[in-house]
Amino acid sequence: MRKFGEFDGLADNVVHYINEIVKELEKVEEEDISIYYGYPIIELDRQESTMKCCVVCRHGLVVFYEEENEKTVYTRHFTQIVMSSDRLSELYFEQKNVLESLPFASYKNVDLVFQEEQLLTHEEYKMVNGIIQNVYGMNSADERSISNEMSLGAKIKKRNNAMNMLDQNQFNGIYNKIDSHMRIRGLAGSGKTILLVKKMAYTHFKNRELDLAYVFYTKSLKQYVEELFKIYYKDFEKYKEPDMSKIHILHSWGGNQMKGFYSKLCEDNGLQCRTYVSAKNLSGSDKYEAVCEEVLKVTKGNIKATYNYVFVDEAQDFNLSFFKMALKTLRYTGKLIYAYDELQALNSTVSMPGKTDIFGHVECRDIDLSVCYRTPKEILVTAHALGLGIYKKKKDGTPDLVNMMEDYTIWRAVGYKEKEGHLGYGKHVVLDRNEEIEYKPDECVEINSVSDSQQQYEVVAREIIRLVNEEDVLLEDILIIDLSSLNLQDDFNEFKSVFYRIKREIEHEEYKIHLVNKDNAIKFKRIGSIPFTTIFRAKGNEANIVFVINSHKMSNMLSYSRNRLFTAMTRAKFKTYVYGIESDIMTSLNEEYQEIKEKNYMLDFTYPTREVLRQMKSIAKVESKKMDTIQKVYKDVGNDTDITLEILKEQLGTPSIKDLIKELERFSDE
């Protein structure tokens, strides 16, 4: 049984009846039962009331009421729901008992419903829940032409058009009252962004006078979030546009092309806004954290209170000073709502601050999203195993974990369960998770090694064209993520040349590919074109099929690199291809993947002790610092070779120019 709603605002006698109804439903041996209570009903004329209690099952719908006027409102509401479904309306006109209404005092009669025939299939049951939850607008219909019902594209279409329903935590997270700060935890694809945006849309619908800020880290998310907000607002307000002067969708820093949370704060408070270049002289490797810290210091915390609510996406990429600064922008009763996935932190030096660090002893409610709706289990578990090095081996054959969450309870919060052993420091455990994806390919992950760069691009280009020509795949289904971020432009030009040569051979001139980089960071998706980008631009976005290329460039920056591989793989909704040139790295990835499959996509490992975790974090910080140095200096090697080499030699601690060159060869393309 699934429970959707909250008791806030309901009278004690109603709460009593709902609890009694739950007890009655628990006696029924059926899985497809949902109960809704205390959630808003929004009529077409914008009139809003509260649904006190209704039950959805495969036998139909049951609505409970206290007074006759409530019966009228509820029946009208659910008649609209019934009529929006061809199947339900057909049953209704056949005078099937698809919709029943009962007074609360007759709650024990609910069991009579389950004595009737089952009118709905499991899919139709999900559909009814989906209509109630207004999730039809979450994805536009997939109307692609299908030439083969067994093709990958056919499976993608079925999945895209399948009726989904929110889980309890998602639904309640959207509609519950914001009476405290909120922390939302979930894996990639668990619906964190959807929850945040839909909650913001509902908040704006409830009170259009409130100033709402939505802060994100990845620039390419702006277009997506703005479009999503407008779609979701229409779920609540059919005939009126949102007041976008009250909605502030802001990149964390901002730039010439868009306002940012930091740049707008500086403008509102008469402060000089730093560019990334001017922030380089500030201490610390995280320049955004440095400018936030500077704002707090310069203003002594006296920051203009601008927003009623601040919604923060990708919160794992922000440090403590940002959260402290964000809190200062809230009005007296304002609240901070933030969502994060600790495993997606691309900067290993950033450790997600705890609730106490951010809020002190002020209440912050937790919402844990344990279901992953984007990514099949095979991709998700593989990405976790590779990203953390769970099946990575040292030369002597012993395990060689490269990273792990400090708080082991997060595994349970995000949907993993203990199959064997027990979660705990120094304890052996086998973790498994349920599969939530119904339509997926026979093989969700492919890891391929090639002989050289030219062959890699040739193989990838031909596979993409094959998918489009033979598997009913659309160009916009595909995303290419280059793990060699410093060489992005050169890699793109090389791949584009190969791709366009092959498309000319088969006379498909309409095939297009576009680069998403710092000069084109906002327009991520285009109809009829494939985005080619780094993980830093792809993060927060998704695609049905993801090609991860140049995976061999991960070198020995273990934690740093594997975290990027994990994030890249989990951009995929359907299938992930991982390509790289033959090397020890690719050999290891292939061996690890074979073990993942042998373990039936479960995580079998010994959790590190607290001391080992501290060592991992220390190593990660050294790696990140080294990488930061190389990225800053290596770009200038051609301009002032001797001086630059000496600087690198000194900072990296290499004993000779020869060793330094080897170091640069290993890390330059990170």
XYZ file of C-alpha atoms in Angstrom:
670
model
C 0.000 0.000 0.000
C 1.226 3.468 -0.905
C 0.367 6.509 1.200
C 0.275 9.968 -0.376
C -0.394 13.127 1.598
C -0.033 14.620 5.044
C -2.296 15.273 8.035
C -1.393 18.952 8.377
C -4.605 20.992 8.233
C -6.931 18.010 8.697
C -9.247 17.819 11.707
C -8.491 15.242 14.416
C -11.628 13.218 13.648
C -10.643 13.018 9.956
C -7.133 11.867 10.885
C -8.714 9.213 13.112
C -10.889 7.933 10.255
C -7.952 7.880 7.814
C -5.880 5.809 10.257
C -8.798 3.381 10.607
C -9.135 3.129 6.812
C -5.407 2.362 6.564
C -5.868 -0.463 9.089
C -8.695 -1.895 6.986
C -6.627 -1.685 3.792
C -3.711 -3.452 5.455
C -5.955 -6.509 5.800
C -6.331 -6.683 2.000
C -3.794 -8.924 0.309
C -3.188 -6.763 -2.740
C -0.189 -4.633 -3.729
C -1.861 -2.154 -6.074
C -3.519 0.063 -3.448
C -2.907 3.797 -2.994
C -4.488 6.087 -0.417
C -4.471 9.883 -0.791
C -5.271 12.314 2.003
C -4.856 16.007 2.683
C -3.709 16.862 -0.822
C -4.965 19.856 -2.845
C -7.635 19.625 -5.531
C -7.315 22.369 -8.123
C -10.449 22.847 -10.225
C -10.512 24.291 -13.722
C -11.870 27.567 -12.301
C -8.818 27.742 -9.971
C -10.930 26.916 -6.946
C -8.870 24.955 -4.462
C -10.034 22.521 -1.819
C -8.492 19.649 0.109
C -9.082 16.001 -0.683
C -9.627 14.460 2.738
C -9.318 10.829 1.668
C -9.574 8.645 -1.424
C -8.442 5.125 -2.289
C -7.250 3.903 -5.693
C -7.013 0.195 -6.499
C -7.513 -2.121 -9.446
C -11.206 -2.455 -8.511
C -11.758 1.293 -8.943
C -11.754 4.525 -6.907
C -13.341 5.161 -3.501
C -13.850 8.704 -2.212
C -14.608 9.419 1.453
C -16.458 12.511 2.601
C -17.874 14.118 5.766
C -20.584 16.345 4.336
C -22.795 16.175 1.268
C -21.247 19.281 -0.306
C -17.837 17.580 -0.080
C -19.278 14.549 -1.833
C -20.321 16.811 -4.711
C -16.860 18.428 -5.035
C -14.956 15.168 -4.775
C -17.242 13.300 -7.171
C -16.947 16.105 -9.737
C -13.157 16.055 -9.396
C -12.837 12.322 -9.869
C -15.393 12.235 -12.684
C -13.020 14.565 -14.561
C -10.196 12.115 -13.860
C -12.288 9.178 -15.074
C -13.283 11.025 -18.262
C -9.662 11.884 -19.075
C -8.989 8.183 -19.635
C -10.618 6.339 -22.542
C -10.489 3.092 -20.605
C -12.023 4.510 -17.423
C -14.721 6.461 -19.257
C -15.657 3.300 -21.149
C -16.087 1.454 -17.845
C -18.045 4.386 -16.429
C -20.562 4.404 -19.296
C -20.891 0.637 -19.015
C -22.137 1.438 -15.481
C -19.287 -0.408 -13.855
C -18.586 0.640 -10.262
C -15.365 2.394 -11.221
C -16.128 5.307 -8.870
C -17.670 4.943 -5.419
C -18.235 7.468 -2.610
C -18.604 6.625 1.090
C -19.134 8.694 4.223
C -16.241 8.426 6.682
C -18.515 6.678 9.187
C -18.867 3.759 6.722
C -15.110 3.247 6.416
C -15.376 -0.483 7.236
C -17.338 -0.929 4.021
C -14.176 -0.258 2.029
C -13.494 -3.992 1.992
C -16.635 -4.474 -0.118
C -14.849 -2.794 -3.020
C -12.266 -5.560 -3.084
C -14.964 -8.168 -3.455
C -15.851 -6.753 -6.877
C -14.067 -7.752 -10.082
C -10.775 -6.109 -10.968
C -11.580 -3.515 -13.591
C -8.054 -2.221 -14.181
C -4.746 -3.737 -15.199
C -1.579 -2.824 -13.317
C -0.707 -0.302 -16.044
C -4.186 1.245 -15.853
C -3.867 1.442 -12.064
C -0.585 3.335 -12.539
C -2.279 5.540 -15.117
C -5.056 6.550 -12.680
C -2.452 7.423 -10.047
C -0.532 9.371 -12.667
C -3.576 11.433 -13.598
C -4.264 12.223 -9.930
C -0.651 13.227 -9.460
C -0.511 15.343 -12.624
C 2.535 13.588 -13.988
C 1.408 13.489 -17.611
C 3.198 16.770 -18.153
C 6.498 15.439 -16.866
C 7.456 14.055 -20.279
C 6.190 15.003 -23.715
C 4.811 12.186 -25.828
C 7.317 10.259 -27.947
C 5.836 10.215 -31.446
C 8.799 8.831 -33.421
C 8.116 6.549 -36.374
C 9.014 2.921 -35.733
C 10.178 0.557 -38.483
C 10.886 -2.420 -36.211
C 8.933 -3.135 -33.025
C 12.001 -4.928 -31.581
C 14.387 -2.006 -32.145
C 16.065 0.078 -29.429
C 14.058 3.097 -30.556
C 10.802 1.139 -30.130
C 11.777 0.277 -26.559
C 12.737 3.907 -25.892
C 9.349 5.037 -27.227
C 7.466 2.546 -25.036
C 9.391 3.682 -21.996
C 8.935 7.393 -22.733
C 5.192 6.931 -23.211
C 4.645 4.634 -20.239
C 2.515 6.215 -17.532
C 4.572 6.769 -14.427
C 3.509 7.628 -10.934
C 5.377 9.463 -8.234
C 6.470 7.529 -5.194
C 5.330 8.564 -1.736
C 8.367 10.686 -0.913
C 8.259 12.529 -4.247
C 4.546 13.302 -4.025
C 4.671 14.357 -0.399
C 7.835 16.356 -1.028
C 5.992 18.421 -3.629
C 2.787 19.092 -1.740
C 3.744 19.173 1.924
C 3.880 22.499 3.688
C 7.238 24.293 3.782
C 7.356 24.841 7.514
C 11.077 24.095 7.866
C 14.242 23.896 5.823
C 14.342 20.762 3.665
C 17.146 18.407 2.580
C 16.435 16.097 -0.370
C 18.784 13.138 -0.906
C 18.720 10.892 -3.940
C 20.794 9.231 -6.631
C 21.128 10.431 -10.201
C 17.739 9.984 -11.866
C 15.700 9.804 -8.653
C 13.713 12.927 -9.525
C 15.448 15.575 -7.397
C 15.189 18.287 -10.045
C 11.582 17.376 -10.855
C 10.643 17.563 -7.179
C 12.378 20.926 -6.685
C 10.913 22.535 -9.802
C 7.392 21.198 -9.261
C 7.465 22.274 -5.601
C 8.561 25.747 -6.702
C 5.735 25.836 -9.280
C 3.178 24.795 -6.655
C 4.551 27.362 -4.193
C 4.205 30.090 -6.834
C 0.648 28.970 -7.585
C -0.262 29.164 -3.891
C 1.198 32.664 -3.502
C 2.332 34.670 -6.522
C 3.705 37.442 -4.305
C 6.583 35.345 -2.977
C 10.094 35.780 -4.391
C 11.533 32.362 -5.253
C 15.121 31.606 -6.249
C 16.299 28.430 -7.941
C 20.091 28.007 -7.865
C 22.040 25.474 -9.926
C 25.699 24.747 -10.652
C 25.713 23.639 -14.306
C 25.077 26.479 -16.791
C 23.366 24.245 -19.346
C 20.550 23.524 -16.846
C 19.024 26.999 -17.151
C 16.995 26.368 -20.305
C 15.770 22.998 -18.993
C 14.684 24.357 -15.593
C 12.869 27.364 -17.098
C 10.926 25.165 -19.531
C 10.132 22.621 -16.828
C 8.863 25.309 -14.441
C 6.417 26.698 -17.017
C 5.123 23.190 -17.830
C 4.590 22.318 -14.174
C 2.899 25.619 -13.384
C 0.234 24.708 -15.955
C -0.615 21.661 -13.831
C -2.019 24.090 -11.268
C -3.006 27.151 -13.301
C -4.493 26.380 -16.724
C -5.328 29.879 -17.911
C -2.659 32.103 -16.454
C 1.065 32.440 -17.050
C 3.451 32.484 -14.083
C 4.812 35.846 -12.951
C 8.433 35.365 -13.994
C 9.439 38.617 -12.263
C 9.033 36.649 -9.016
C 10.888 33.573 -10.251
C 14.687 33.852 -10.224
C 16.352 30.904 -11.977
C 20.017 31.563 -11.353
C 23.328 29.970 -12.178
C 25.519 29.882 -9.061
C 28.036 32.473 -10.292
C 26.556 34.075 -13.369
C 28.263 35.580 -16.369
C 27.821 37.747 -19.423
C 24.980 35.623 -20.769
C 22.962 35.159 -17.601
C 22.442 36.456 -14.086
C 23.777 34.359 -11.268
C 22.965 34.019 -7.584
C 26.326 35.522 -6.659
C 26.324 38.290 -9.284
C 22.742 39.326 -8.418
C 23.585 39.320 -4.708
C 26.527 41.624 -5.392
C 24.295 43.914 -7.448
C 21.595 43.997 -4.737
C 24.149 44.791 -2.026
C 26.373 47.271 -3.893
C 29.360 44.919 -3.996
C 31.973 44.528 -6.699
C 31.250 41.251 -8.490
C 34.333 39.202 -9.221
C 34.835 37.331 -12.441
C 36.408 33.893 -12.301
C 39.675 35.437 -13.512
C 39.709 38.104 -10.802
C 38.925 35.432 -8.185
C 42.114 33.503 -8.965
C 44.117 35.481 -6.424
C 41.779 34.392 -3.627
C 42.968 31.505 -1.467
C 41.563 28.006 -1.884
C 41.054 25.755 -4.904
C 37.267 26.251 -4.995
C 36.911 29.786 -6.369
C 33.149 29.931 -5.944
C 33.495 29.037 -2.291
C 36.171 31.728 -2.053
C 33.921 34.501 -3.432
C 31.056 33.405 -1.149
C 33.426 33.526 1.806
C 34.578 36.988 0.729
C 30.972 38.256 0.571
C 30.293 37.028 4.115
C 33.501 38.674 5.334
C 33.025 42.024 3.566
C 29.347 42.362 4.540
C 29.850 40.848 8.012
C 26.705 38.856 7.238
C 24.583 41.967 6.670
C 23.101 40.858 3.356
C 19.826 42.120 1.900
C 17.006 39.653 2.512
C 15.697 39.093 -1.011
C 13.898 35.745 -1.218
C 11.111 33.917 0.569
C 12.451 30.542 -0.520
C 15.721 29.432 -2.079
C 15.729 26.093 -3.937
C 19.224 24.658 -4.533
C 19.866 21.930 -7.104
C 23.173 20.020 -7.381
C 23.921 21.012 -3.787
C 26.797 18.512 -3.603
C 28.868 20.970 -5.657
C 28.534 23.779 -3.101
C 30.515 24.308 0.060
C 29.554 25.676 3.447
C 30.104 29.388 2.715
C 27.560 29.247 -0.105
C 24.892 27.814 2.193
C 25.670 30.419 4.849
C 25.388 33.155 2.214
C 22.135 31.699 0.830
C 20.586 31.680 4.308
C 21.392 35.385 4.654
C 19.356 36.160 1.509
C 16.177 34.707 3.078
C 13.453 36.893 4.545
C 12.345 36.424 8.144
C 10.255 33.283 7.609
C 12.195 32.132 4.553
C 13.374 28.574 4.041
C 16.162 26.785 2.160
C 15.278 23.635 0.192
C 18.249 21.797 -1.299
C 18.788 18.534 -3.188
C 21.987 16.579 -3.634
C 23.690 13.348 -4.600
C 26.980 13.063 -2.759
C 28.368 10.691 -5.363
C 28.038 13.299 -8.090
C 30.460 15.775 -6.502
C 33.006 16.412 -9.235
C 35.415 18.224 -6.955
C 36.702 15.694 -4.454
C 37.734 18.449 -2.053
C 34.073 19.425 -1.601
C 32.468 17.490 1.176
C 28.730 17.951 1.564
C 28.180 19.974 4.773
C 25.935 18.345 7.368
C 22.628 19.842 8.464
C 24.088 21.013 11.759
C 26.951 22.761 9.931
C 24.453 24.681 7.793
C 21.525 25.321 10.132
C 22.900 24.791 13.625
C 20.018 23.515 15.736
C 17.279 24.898 13.478
C 15.001 22.130 12.124
C 15.653 20.734 8.648
C 13.326 18.026 7.322
C 14.747 15.092 5.319
C 13.217 13.689 2.130
C 14.965 10.567 0.850
C 14.323 9.523 -2.757
C 15.123 5.830 -2.898
C 13.720 5.040 -6.355
C 15.744 5.735 -9.512
C 13.437 6.486 -12.443
C 16.029 7.501 -15.013
C 18.695 4.857 -15.032
C 18.331 1.059 -15.267
C 19.769 -0.927 -12.391
C 22.552 -2.323 -14.597
C 23.876 1.157 -15.451
C 23.444 2.553 -11.952
C 25.169 -0.294 -10.106
C 27.947 -0.484 -12.718
C 28.541 3.259 -12.414
C 28.706 3.016 -8.615
C 31.073 0.046 -8.731
C 33.410 1.672 -11.276
C 33.162 5.120 -9.700
C 34.143 3.881 -6.243
C 36.515 1.147 -7.407
C 34.556 -1.559 -5.563
C 35.898 -4.324 -7.824
C 39.194 -2.637 -8.658
C 42.225 -4.743 -7.751
C 45.783 -3.880 -6.769
C 48.643 -5.725 -8.467
C 48.612 -8.280 -5.656
C 44.908 -8.963 -6.278
C 43.581 -7.268 -3.126
C 40.676 -4.762 -3.283
C 41.579 -1.164 -4.095
C 38.667 1.118 -3.258
C 39.341 4.693 -4.382
C 36.433 6.503 -2.724
C 33.432 5.994 -0.446
C 30.755 8.054 1.301
C 31.689 8.859 4.882
C 28.106 8.290 6.067
C 27.284 4.657 5.304
C 23.566 5.177 6.068
C 23.255 7.068 2.761
C 23.248 3.715 0.944
C 19.916 2.810 2.584
C 18.502 6.298 2.058
C 19.067 6.100 -1.697
C 17.500 2.698 -2.210
C 20.148 0.035 -1.588
C 19.399 -2.819 0.785
C 21.627 -5.276 2.605
C 21.469 -8.650 0.845
C 24.221 -10.110 3.049
C 26.319 -8.770 5.891
C 25.729 -5.396 7.522
C 26.487 -1.772 6.700
C 29.066 -0.401 9.094
C 32.678 0.760 9.256
C 35.004 -2.166 8.597
C 32.044 -4.532 7.940
C 31.531 -6.801 4.931
C 28.281 -6.154 3.068
C 26.510 -7.141 -0.154
C 24.178 -4.404 -1.410
C 21.334 -4.874 -3.875
C 18.542 -2.630 -5.179
C 15.199 -3.109 -6.885
C 14.743 -2.543 -10.585
C 12.212 0.178 -11.397
C 12.667 0.356 -15.177
C 10.273 -1.729 -17.299
C 11.587 -1.115 -20.824
C 15.327 -1.441 -21.417
C 17.799 -3.022 -23.886
C 19.208 -6.513 -23.503
C 22.599 -4.983 -22.691
C 22.557 -1.627 -20.908
C 26.340 -1.126 -20.659
C 29.114 -1.689 -23.202
C 32.806 -1.072 -22.445
C 35.023 -1.115 -25.532
C 38.764 -0.685 -26.085
C 40.190 0.467 -29.427
C 43.717 0.764 -30.811
C 43.960 4.527 -31.319
C 42.041 7.822 -31.300
C 41.113 7.653 -34.988
C 39.649 4.177 -34.601
C 37.725 5.257 -31.482
C 35.998 8.086 -33.351
C 35.406 5.871 -36.388
C 33.769 3.122 -34.295
C 31.629 5.561 -32.285
C 30.490 7.462 -35.391
C 29.512 4.265 -37.231
C 27.647 2.908 -34.181
C 25.687 6.164 -33.866
C 24.752 6.120 -37.535
C 23.810 2.431 -37.270
C 21.518 3.173 -34.325
C 19.817 5.975 -36.257
C 19.532 3.996 -39.501
C 18.627 0.570 -38.128
C 17.341 0.969 -34.557
C 14.818 3.849 -34.821
C 17.069 6.013 -32.633
C 16.821 9.821 -32.984
C 19.853 12.110 -32.980
C 18.436 13.924 -29.942
C 18.395 10.557 -28.090
C 22.195 10.662 -28.038
C 24.780 12.502 -25.919
C 28.580 12.306 -26.297
C 30.651 13.041 -23.183
C 34.390 13.548 -23.636
C 36.405 12.758 -20.494
C 39.389 14.616 -22.001
C 38.098 18.049 -21.049
C 41.226 20.113 -21.828
C 41.287 18.829 -25.390
C 37.543 19.253 -25.970
C 37.755 21.543 -29.015
C 40.385 19.414 -30.760
C 38.522 16.197 -29.941
C 35.284 17.680 -31.258
C 36.887 18.807 -34.503
C 38.466 15.392 -35.015
C 35.254 13.498 -34.241
C 33.151 15.891 -36.330
C 35.447 15.340 -39.317
C 35.095 11.546 -39.004
C 31.334 11.723 -38.371
C 30.629 14.011 -41.330
C 32.820 11.932 -43.648
C 30.832 8.786 -42.789
C 27.470 10.520 -43.134
C 28.491 11.737 -46.608
C 29.344 8.151 -47.530
C 25.793 7.061 -46.715
C 24.238 10.306 -48.002
C 22.620 11.480 -44.783
C 23.434 15.163 -44.796
C 20.808 15.961 -42.138
C 22.864 14.274 -39.410
C 24.266 16.993 -37.148
C 26.501 17.320 -34.105
C 27.133 20.439 -31.987
C 29.688 21.447 -29.364
C 28.562 22.516 -25.902
C 31.405 24.427 -24.215
C 32.006 27.699 -22.361
C 31.129 29.664 -25.502
C 27.882 27.749 -25.962
C 26.905 26.608 -22.485
C 23.189 27.389 -22.397
C 21.675 25.790 -25.509
C 22.377 22.159 -24.626
C 19.740 20.229 -26.589
C 18.785 20.799 -30.220
C 16.293 18.862 -32.315
C 18.113 16.742 -34.888
C 21.581 17.235 -33.411
C 23.913 15.420 -30.990
C 25.526 17.410 -28.141
C 29.291 16.833 -27.730
C 30.555 18.085 -24.373
C 32.449 17.520 -21.120
C 30.983 15.997 -18.005
C 30.983 19.450 -16.419
C 28.465 20.656 -19.024
C 26.530 17.387 -19.168
C 25.985 17.157 -15.414
C 22.348 17.778 -14.582
C 21.280 16.805 -18.114
C 20.288 13.403 -19.493
C 19.873 11.452 -22.711
C 18.472 8.086 -23.705
C 21.862 6.895 -24.977
C 25.236 8.188 -23.746
C 28.624 7.641 -25.386
C 31.520 8.209 -22.958
C 34.745 8.633 -24.937
C 38.443 8.944 -24.086
C 37.946 6.966 -20.891
C 41.603 5.932 -21.022
C 42.498 9.537 -20.156
C 41.464 8.929 -16.538
C 45.107 8.071 -15.818
C 45.909 7.667 -12.135
C 43.801 10.537 -10.834
C 41.716 7.818 -9.311
C 39.039 9.394 -7.183
C 38.790 12.477 -9.370
C 38.549 10.556 -12.646
C 36.297 7.739 -11.508
C 33.843 10.210 -10.054
C 33.561 11.779 -13.494
C 33.063 8.379 -15.113
C 30.260 7.604 -12.660
C 28.534 10.913 -13.351
C 28.889 10.503 -17.118
C 27.410 7.000 -17.141
C 24.411 8.014 -15.040
C 23.353 10.650 -17.590
C 21.918 7.709 -19.573
C 18.240 6.759 -19.374
C 18.573 3.696 -21.576
C 22.101 2.662 -22.551
C 25.729 3.686 -21.907
C 28.707 3.050 -24.180
C 32.180 3.527 -22.648
C 35.088 3.855 -25.117
C 38.810 4.328 -24.658
C 42.180 3.445 -26.178
C 43.778 0.144 -25.119
C 45.594 0.731 -21.831
C 45.861 -0.507 -18.258
C 42.931 1.739 -17.416
C 40.638 0.175 -20.014
C 41.800 -3.329 -19.095
C 40.903 -2.642 -15.469
C 37.484 -1.211 -16.374
C 36.675 -4.259 -18.499
C 37.784 -6.681 -15.776
C 35.772 -4.811 -13.158
C 32.693 -4.814 -15.376
C 32.935 -8.570 -15.900
C 32.981 -9.051 -12.126
C 29.973 -6.731 -11.746
C 28.016 -8.945 -14.147
C 29.192 -12.106 -12.368
C 27.914 -10.594 -9.087
C 24.513 -10.110 -10.777
C 24.781 -6.335 -10.423
C 25.270 -6.278 -6.660
C 27.962 -4.479 -4.659
C 30.071 -6.911 -2.631
C 32.759 -5.194 -0.521
C 34.087 -4.403 2.928
C 33.185 -0.907 4.082
C 36.319 1.140 4.891
C 37.143 2.010 8.487
C 36.982 5.642 9.592
C 40.780 5.852 9.343
C 40.830 4.496 5.783
C 38.063 6.937 4.821
C 40.170 9.833 6.141
C 43.115 8.589 4.061
C 40.903 8.377 0.950
C 39.740 11.945 1.420
C 43.308 13.135 1.967
C 44.468 11.426 -1.242
C 41.516 12.918 -3.123
C 42.496 16.411 -1.967
C 46.096 15.901 -3.152
C 44.814 14.642 -6.516
C 42.489 17.602 -6.914
C 45.225 20.097 -6.011
C 47.625 18.470 -8.472
C 44.980 18.503 -11.165
C 44.189 22.157 -10.483
C 47.844 23.085 -10.845
C 48.274 21.141 -14.086
C 45.132 22.603 -15.632
C 46.222 26.162 -14.851
C 49.814 25.840 -16.004
C 49.826 23.298 -18.796
C 47.810 25.515 -21.126
C 50.685 28.031 -21.133
C 53.563 25.616 -21.704
C 53.958 26.611 -25.335
C 54.268 30.305 -24.514
C 57.011 30.294 -21.913
C 58.279 26.758 -21.775
C 61.308 27.042 -19.488
C 59.660 29.126 -16.800
C 56.444 27.133 -16.854
C 58.239 23.805 -16.614
C 60.204 25.020 -13.618
C 57.025 26.178 -11.897
C 55.370 22.821 -12.499
C 58.502 20.980 -11.404
C 58.515 22.882 -8.136
C 54.790 22.592 -7.405
C 54.413 18.935 -8.342
C 57.575 17.880 -6.587
C 59.034 16.040 -9.574
C 62.811 15.536 -9.488
C 63.578 16.214 -13.156
C 62.181 17.669 -16.346
C 62.028 14.128 -17.750
C 59.835 12.984 -14.847
C 57.761 16.122 -15.162
C 57.065 15.422 -18.825
C 55.910 11.921 -17.879
C 53.642 13.451 -15.235
C 52.211 15.887 -17.759
C 51.612 13.123 -20.280
C 49.658 11.213 -17.638
C 47.501 14.100 -16.450
C 47.371 16.753 -19.173
C 44.116 15.589 -20.669
C 42.237 15.378 -17.420
